[in-house]
């Protein structure tokens, strides 16, 4: 189990624009970058008028080459295809929620996305996780690295409910202590009652601000608000509140296969931690 000083609390704050309007700030960020796509002479301008930079954008698009991959069918035109489900893969999360008896349930999931300080979660309506979120309204998103994929997979065979059920296309068995069952350690949280997973190098404590079934009634969609973020200092850019993407390799659930990220191929012009 990690000692308490192993994790660092990251500040949750708004992106800094140094007092400039967003347009001006972003234009100057572009202008500072070598080979910036936006013309250097526009860096001094104020907020753009409609169509002001259209010619530059069109020129950039025209110069982007079509890249052929190594797959034998790379470059072919996509055709209509009847997929069994629309899920397309995402980062794996071990979600901690609070059981009625005060213990912590953990469940693997990957249907999450973030917008600002809001994180949206999706899970089956009949799961113990969904019930806990509706009734107690708090959770921790524990983001595992690649080394935990076997524990993640084993958790998928368990349920926090008292009776077995069919989930993820197969059966699951009741499990009162999932931490012990798969060899994970508990770590107390600071703003919520459910425990964190000590082996996860990123942990996000949240509270539910809204939850409702999806249009078909099969899934619960919960909106949560971030309360606190914890990170292993080893993956944080020194002297900042930014995770170093070169050091953090999240576990990715890609069409029911476990993957992680490869080497960097580029970076956004608005990154606050440029490589060069």
mmCIF file of C-alpha atoms in Angstrom, residues 14-259:
data_model
loop_
_atom_site.group_PDB
_atom_site.id
_atom_site.type_symbol
_atom_site.label_atom_id
_atom_site.label_comp_id
_atom_site.label_asym_id
_atom_site.label_seq_id
_atom_site.Cartn_x
_atom_site.Cartn_y
_atom_site.Cartn_z
ATOM 1 C CA UNK A 14 -9.528 27.204 -14.347
ATOM 2 C CA UNK A 15 -7.137 27.392 -17.287
ATOM 3 C CA UNK A 16 -5.037 30.538 -17.079
ATOM 4 C CA UNK A 17 -5.229 33.081 -19.874
ATOM 5 C CA UNK A 18 -3.059 35.686 -18.116
ATOM 6 C CA UNK A 19 -5.849 38.266 -18.238
ATOM 7 C CA UNK A 20 -6.166 38.111 -22.023
ATOM 8 C CA UNK A 21 -9.285 37.309 -23.966
ATOM 9 C CA UNK A 22 -9.398 33.634 -24.954
ATOM 10 C CA UNK A 23 -8.939 34.395 -28.673
ATOM 11 C CA UNK A 24 -5.931 36.629 -28.084
ATOM 12 C CA UNK A 25 -4.371 34.163 -25.658
ATOM 13 C CA UNK A 26 -4.738 31.208 -28.018
ATOM 14 C CA UNK A 27 -3.443 33.204 -30.991
ATOM 15 C CA UNK A 28 -0.332 34.134 -29.054
ATOM 16 C CA UNK A 29 0.174 30.537 -28.013
ATOM 17 C CA UNK A 30 0.039 29.522 -31.680
ATOM 18 C CA UNK A 31 2.470 32.263 -32.614
ATOM 19 C CA UNK A 32 5.030 31.106 -30.048
ATOM 20 C CA UNK A 33 5.220 27.627 -31.499
ATOM 21 C CA UNK A 34 7.699 26.782 -34.268
ATOM 22 C CA UNK A 35 5.896 26.231 -37.544
ATOM 23 C CA UNK A 36 2.644 27.525 -36.097
ATOM 24 C CA UNK A 37 -0.320 26.870 -38.385
ATOM 25 C CA UNK A 38 -1.752 30.362 -37.812
ATOM 26 C CA UNK A 39 0.106 33.208 -39.472
ATOM 27 C CA UNK A 40 2.601 34.805 -37.055
ATOM 28 C CA UNK A 41 1.355 38.289 -37.917
ATOM 29 C CA UNK A 42 -2.046 37.587 -36.404
ATOM 30 C CA UNK A 43 -0.665 37.184 -32.871
ATOM 31 C CA UNK A 44 -1.181 40.843 -32.039
ATOM 32 C CA UNK A 45 -4.789 40.982 -33.174
ATOM 33 C CA UNK A 46 -7.789 41.119 -30.890
ATOM 34 C CA UNK A 47 -10.792 38.748 -30.933
ATOM 35 C CA UNK A 48 -11.336 37.487 -34.459
ATOM 36 C CA UNK A 49 -14.138 38.532 -36.767
ATOM 37 C CA UNK A 50 -16.179 35.853 -38.519
ATOM 38 C CA UNK A 51 -14.083 34.484 -41.377
ATOM 39 C CA UNK A 52 -11.018 36.544 -40.471
ATOM 40 C CA UNK A 53 -8.625 33.586 -40.521
ATOM 41 C CA UNK A 54 -10.567 31.374 -42.922
ATOM 42 C CA UNK A 55 -7.961 31.560 -45.680
ATOM 43 C CA UNK A 56 -5.182 30.449 -43.332
ATOM 44 C CA UNK A 57 -7.272 27.568 -42.014
ATOM 45 C CA UNK A 58 -8.147 26.431 -45.530
ATOM 46 C CA UNK A 59 -4.470 26.564 -46.460
ATOM 47 C CA UNK A 60 -3.537 24.433 -43.450
ATOM 48 C CA UNK A 61 -6.159 21.821 -44.336
ATOM 49 C CA UNK A 62 -4.975 21.745 -47.932
ATOM 50 C CA UNK A 63 -1.417 21.004 -46.818
ATOM 51 C CA UNK A 64 -2.261 18.097 -44.487
ATOM 52 C CA UNK A 65 -1.120 14.882 -46.225
ATOM 53 C CA UNK A 66 -3.284 11.763 -46.343
ATOM 54 C CA UNK A 67 -1.480 9.215 -44.197
ATOM 55 C CA UNK A 68 -1.728 5.546 -45.109
ATOM 56 C CA UNK A 69 -1.407 3.113 -42.224
ATOM 57 C CA UNK A 70 0.273 -0.272 -42.160
ATOM 58 C CA UNK A 71 -3.034 -2.192 -42.114
ATOM 59 C CA UNK A 72 -3.616 -3.990 -45.451
ATOM 60 C CA UNK A 73 -6.971 -2.219 -45.875
ATOM 61 C CA UNK A 74 -5.673 1.245 -44.923
ATOM 62 C CA UNK A 75 -6.935 3.919 -47.279
ATOM 63 C CA UNK A 76 -10.117 2.117 -48.311
ATOM 64 C CA UNK A 77 -13.439 3.945 -48.051
ATOM 65 C CA UNK A 78 -15.460 3.040 -44.910
ATOM 66 C CA UNK A 79 -18.690 1.179 -45.694
ATOM 67 C CA UNK A 80 -21.981 0.895 -43.782
ATOM 68 C CA UNK A 81 -21.569 -1.657 -41.048
ATOM 69 C CA UNK A 82 -24.066 -3.008 -38.526
ATOM 70 C CA UNK A 83 -22.234 -2.899 -35.211
ATOM 71 C CA UNK A 84 -23.589 -4.827 -32.227
ATOM 72 C CA UNK A 85 -23.069 -1.761 -30.051
ATOM 73 C CA UNK A 86 -21.794 1.788 -30.497
ATOM 74 C CA UNK A 87 -19.135 1.541 -27.789
ATOM 75 C CA UNK A 88 -15.703 2.442 -29.207
ATOM 76 C CA UNK A 89 -13.329 2.055 -26.256
ATOM 77 C CA UNK A 90 -11.996 4.375 -23.588
ATOM 78 C CA UNK A 91 -9.750 4.706 -20.534
ATOM 79 C CA UNK A 92 -10.388 2.100 -17.823
ATOM 80 C CA UNK A 93 -11.607 3.296 -14.418
ATOM 81 C CA UNK A 94 -12.003 1.376 -11.186
ATOM 82 C CA UNK A 95 -14.970 3.178 -9.640
ATOM 83 C CA UNK A 96 -15.236 3.192 -5.843
ATOM 84 C CA UNK A 97 -18.707 3.698 -4.373
ATOM 85 C CA UNK A 98 -20.125 3.378 -0.870
ATOM 86 C CA UNK A 99 -22.200 0.316 0.076
ATOM 87 C CA UNK A 100 -25.164 0.551 2.516
ATOM 88 C CA UNK A 101 -23.011 -0.980 5.290
ATOM 89 C CA UNK A 102 -20.256 1.616 4.868
ATOM 90 C CA UNK A 103 -17.823 -0.623 2.992
ATOM 91 C CA UNK A 104 -16.423 0.263 -0.424
ATOM 92 C CA UNK A 105 -17.446 -1.402 -3.659
ATOM 93 C CA UNK A 106 -15.095 -1.188 -6.649
ATOM 94 C CA UNK A 107 -16.172 -1.887 -10.214
ATOM 95 C CA UNK A 108 -14.351 -1.658 -13.553
ATOM 96 C CA UNK A 109 -15.845 0.654 -16.164
ATOM 97 C CA UNK A 110 -14.754 2.684 -19.179
ATOM 98 C CA UNK A 111 -17.846 4.671 -20.147
ATOM 99 C CA UNK A 112 -16.672 8.016 -18.759
ATOM 100 C CA UNK A 113 -15.823 11.429 -20.123
ATOM 101 C CA UNK A 114 -14.826 14.766 -18.619
ATOM 102 C CA UNK A 115 -15.768 18.352 -19.390
ATOM 103 C CA UNK A 116 -14.150 20.939 -17.128
ATOM 104 C CA UNK A 117 -14.716 19.745 -13.570
ATOM 105 C CA UNK A 118 -17.712 17.602 -14.532
ATOM 106 C CA UNK A 119 -17.217 13.885 -15.176
ATOM 107 C CA UNK A 120 -20.036 11.843 -16.711
ATOM 108 C CA UNK A 121 -20.322 8.145 -15.821
ATOM 109 C CA UNK A 122 -22.409 5.431 -17.457
ATOM 110 C CA UNK A 123 -23.232 1.975 -16.080
ATOM 111 C CA UNK A 124 -25.991 -0.663 -16.053
ATOM 112 C CA UNK A 125 -29.049 0.386 -14.033
ATOM 113 C CA UNK A 126 -29.174 -2.877 -12.079
ATOM 114 C CA UNK A 127 -25.583 -2.797 -10.840
ATOM 115 C CA UNK A 128 -24.504 -2.228 -7.249
ATOM 116 C CA UNK A 129 -22.475 0.756 -8.509
ATOM 117 C CA UNK A 130 -25.567 2.431 -9.972
ATOM 118 C CA UNK A 131 -27.542 1.891 -6.766
ATOM 119 C CA UNK A 132 -24.728 3.277 -4.618
ATOM 120 C CA UNK A 133 -24.401 6.377 -6.799
ATOM 121 C CA UNK A 134 -28.136 7.094 -6.665
ATOM 122 C CA UNK A 135 -28.463 6.524 -2.916
ATOM 123 C CA UNK A 136 -25.224 7.977 -1.530
ATOM 124 C CA UNK A 137 -23.990 10.250 -4.310
ATOM 125 C CA UNK A 138 -20.223 9.947 -4.070
ATOM 126 C CA UNK A 139 -17.433 8.031 -5.775
ATOM 127 C CA UNK A 140 -13.739 7.840 -6.595
ATOM 128 C CA UNK A 141 -12.429 7.326 -10.114
ATOM 129 C CA UNK A 142 -9.252 5.254 -9.731
ATOM 130 C CA UNK A 143 -7.307 5.131 -13.007
ATOM 131 C CA UNK A 144 -5.210 1.947 -13.266
ATOM 132 C CA UNK A 145 -2.017 1.546 -15.240
ATOM 133 C CA UNK A 146 -1.294 -1.339 -17.599
ATOM 134 C CA UNK A 147 0.161 -3.455 -14.798
ATOM 135 C CA UNK A 148 -3.333 -3.863 -13.280
ATOM 136 C CA UNK A 149 -5.190 -5.269 -16.285
ATOM 137 C CA UNK A 150 -5.542 -8.755 -14.770
ATOM 138 C CA UNK A 151 -7.093 -7.356 -11.588
ATOM 139 C CA UNK A 152 -9.453 -5.264 -13.721
ATOM 140 C CA UNK A 153 -10.527 -8.333 -15.678
ATOM 141 C CA UNK A 154 -11.098 -10.396 -12.526
ATOM 142 C CA UNK A 155 -13.238 -7.646 -11.015
ATOM 143 C CA UNK A 156 -15.519 -7.933 -14.053
ATOM 144 C CA UNK A 157 -16.491 -11.414 -12.843
ATOM 145 C CA UNK A 158 -17.759 -10.124 -9.497
ATOM 146 C CA UNK A 159 -20.766 -8.120 -8.316
ATOM 147 C CA UNK A 160 -21.407 -6.162 -5.138
ATOM 148 C CA UNK A 161 -25.015 -7.347 -5.155
ATOM 149 C CA UNK A 162 -25.984 -10.194 -2.844
ATOM 150 C CA UNK A 163 -27.131 -12.376 -5.745
ATOM 151 C CA UNK A 164 -25.279 -13.318 -8.922
ATOM 152 C CA UNK A 165 -26.321 -11.621 -12.129
ATOM 153 C CA UNK A 166 -25.541 -11.469 -15.821
ATOM 154 C CA UNK A 167 -23.373 -8.485 -16.723
ATOM 155 C CA UNK A 168 -20.832 -7.715 -19.437
ATOM 156 C CA UNK A 169 -22.184 -10.627 -21.451
ATOM 157 C CA UNK A 170 -21.441 -13.273 -18.805
ATOM 158 C CA UNK A 171 -22.308 -14.229 -15.277
ATOM 159 C CA UNK A 172 -20.849 -12.697 -12.118
ATOM 160 C CA UNK A 173 -20.618 -13.911 -8.548
ATOM 161 C CA UNK A 174 -21.331 -11.946 -5.341
ATOM 162 C CA UNK A 175 -18.221 -10.629 -3.607
ATOM 163 C CA UNK A 176 -18.285 -8.714 -0.318
ATOM 164 C CA UNK A 177 -14.612 -7.637 -0.348
ATOM 165 C CA UNK A 178 -13.417 -7.017 -3.886
ATOM 166 C CA UNK A 179 -10.159 -5.458 -2.706
ATOM 167 C CA UNK A 180 -9.059 -8.704 -1.060
ATOM 168 C CA UNK A 181 -10.449 -10.843 -3.883
ATOM 169 C CA UNK A 182 -8.132 -9.344 -6.498
ATOM 170 C CA UNK A 183 -5.216 -8.217 -4.338
ATOM 171 C CA UNK A 184 -5.758 -4.442 -4.183
ATOM 172 C CA UNK A 185 -5.211 -2.148 -1.190
ATOM 173 C CA UNK A 186 -7.524 0.468 0.318
ATOM 174 C CA UNK A 187 -6.546 4.095 0.843
ATOM 175 C CA UNK A 188 -8.760 6.577 2.746
ATOM 176 C CA UNK A 189 -10.261 9.420 0.725
ATOM 177 C CA UNK A 190 -10.311 13.045 1.904
ATOM 178 C CA UNK A 191 -13.639 14.454 0.668
ATOM 179 C CA UNK A 192 -15.795 11.321 0.287
ATOM 180 C CA UNK A 193 -16.413 8.242 2.437
ATOM 181 C CA UNK A 194 -15.526 5.477 -0.025
ATOM 182 C CA UNK A 195 -11.908 4.287 -0.226
ATOM 183 C CA UNK A 196 -9.440 4.873 -3.036
ATOM 184 C CA UNK A 197 -7.416 2.098 -4.720
ATOM 185 C CA UNK A 198 -3.827 2.556 -3.524
ATOM 186 C CA UNK A 199 -2.237 0.937 -6.587
ATOM 187 C CA UNK A 200 -3.848 3.461 -8.975
ATOM 188 C CA UNK A 201 -1.538 6.407 -9.650
ATOM 189 C CA UNK A 202 -4.397 8.808 -10.456
ATOM 190 C CA UNK A 203 -7.474 9.085 -8.214
ATOM 191 C CA UNK A 204 -10.353 11.546 -8.575
ATOM 192 C CA UNK A 205 -12.856 12.084 -5.756
ATOM 193 C CA UNK A 206 -16.295 13.187 -7.003
ATOM 194 C CA UNK A 207 -19.847 13.884 -5.843
ATOM 195 C CA UNK A 208 -22.961 13.179 -7.906
ATOM 196 C CA UNK A 209 -24.887 16.273 -9.016
ATOM 197 C CA UNK A 210 -27.432 14.480 -11.203
ATOM 198 C CA UNK A 211 -28.352 10.961 -12.307
ATOM 199 C CA UNK A 212 -31.000 9.615 -14.672
ATOM 200 C CA UNK A 213 -31.606 6.571 -16.904
ATOM 201 C CA UNK A 214 -30.637 6.764 -20.561
ATOM 202 C CA UNK A 215 -33.277 6.981 -23.325
ATOM 203 C CA UNK A 216 -33.700 3.186 -23.445
ATOM 204 C CA UNK A 217 -33.750 2.721 -19.678
ATOM 205 C CA UNK A 218 -30.829 0.254 -19.700
ATOM 206 C CA UNK A 219 -28.107 2.463 -18.265
ATOM 207 C CA UNK A 220 -27.693 5.077 -15.555
ATOM 208 C CA UNK A 221 -25.982 8.292 -16.633
ATOM 209 C CA UNK A 222 -24.533 10.204 -13.695
ATOM 210 C CA UNK A 223 -23.013 13.674 -13.733
ATOM 211 C CA UNK A 224 -20.395 14.180 -11.040
ATOM 212 C CA UNK A 225 -18.348 17.154 -9.883
ATOM 213 C CA UNK A 226 -14.658 16.809 -9.031
ATOM 214 C CA UNK A 227 -13.815 17.419 -5.366
ATOM 215 C CA UNK A 228 -10.144 16.482 -5.274
ATOM 216 C CA UNK A 229 -7.503 14.877 -7.503
ATOM 217 C CA UNK A 230 -4.590 12.779 -6.230
ATOM 218 C CA UNK A 231 -1.548 11.878 -8.338
ATOM 219 C CA UNK A 232 1.666 9.956 -7.834
ATOM 220 C CA UNK A 233 4.428 12.633 -7.882
ATOM 221 C CA UNK A 234 6.438 10.400 -10.199
ATOM 222 C CA UNK A 235 4.037 11.158 -13.088
ATOM 223 C CA UNK A 236 3.655 14.900 -12.423
ATOM 224 C CA UNK A 237 5.698 17.544 -14.264
ATOM 225 C CA UNK A 238 7.955 18.981 -11.509
ATOM 226 C CA UNK A 239 6.776 22.319 -10.164
ATOM 227 C CA UNK A 240 3.390 22.147 -11.920
ATOM 228 C CA UNK A 241 -0.093 20.684 -11.476
ATOM 229 C CA UNK A 242 0.152 18.820 -14.820
ATOM 230 C CA UNK A 243 0.470 15.074 -15.388
ATOM 231 C CA UNK A 244 3.408 14.221 -17.664
ATOM 232 C CA UNK A 245 1.870 12.284 -20.603
ATOM 233 C CA UNK A 246 5.251 10.755 -21.379
ATOM 234 C CA UNK A 247 5.277 9.037 -17.998
ATOM 235 C CA UNK A 248 1.590 8.198 -17.475
ATOM 236 C CA UNK A 249 0.349 5.208 -19.496
ATOM 237 C CA UNK A 250 -3.348 4.585 -18.739
ATOM 238 C CA UNK A 251 -5.054 1.263 -19.335
ATOM 239 C CA UNK A 252 -7.310 1.445 -22.409
ATOM 240 C CA UNK A 253 -10.278 -0.863 -23.048
ATOM 241 C CA UNK A 254 -10.327 -1.130 -26.833
ATOM 242 C CA UNK A 255 -13.190 -3.268 -28.208
ATOM 243 C CA UNK A 256 -12.902 -5.654 -25.252
ATOM 244 C CA UNK A 257 -9.121 -5.863 -25.477
ATOM 245 C CA UNK A 258 -6.675 -4.182 -23.086
ATOM 246 C CA UNK A 259 -4.194 -1.714 -24.557
#
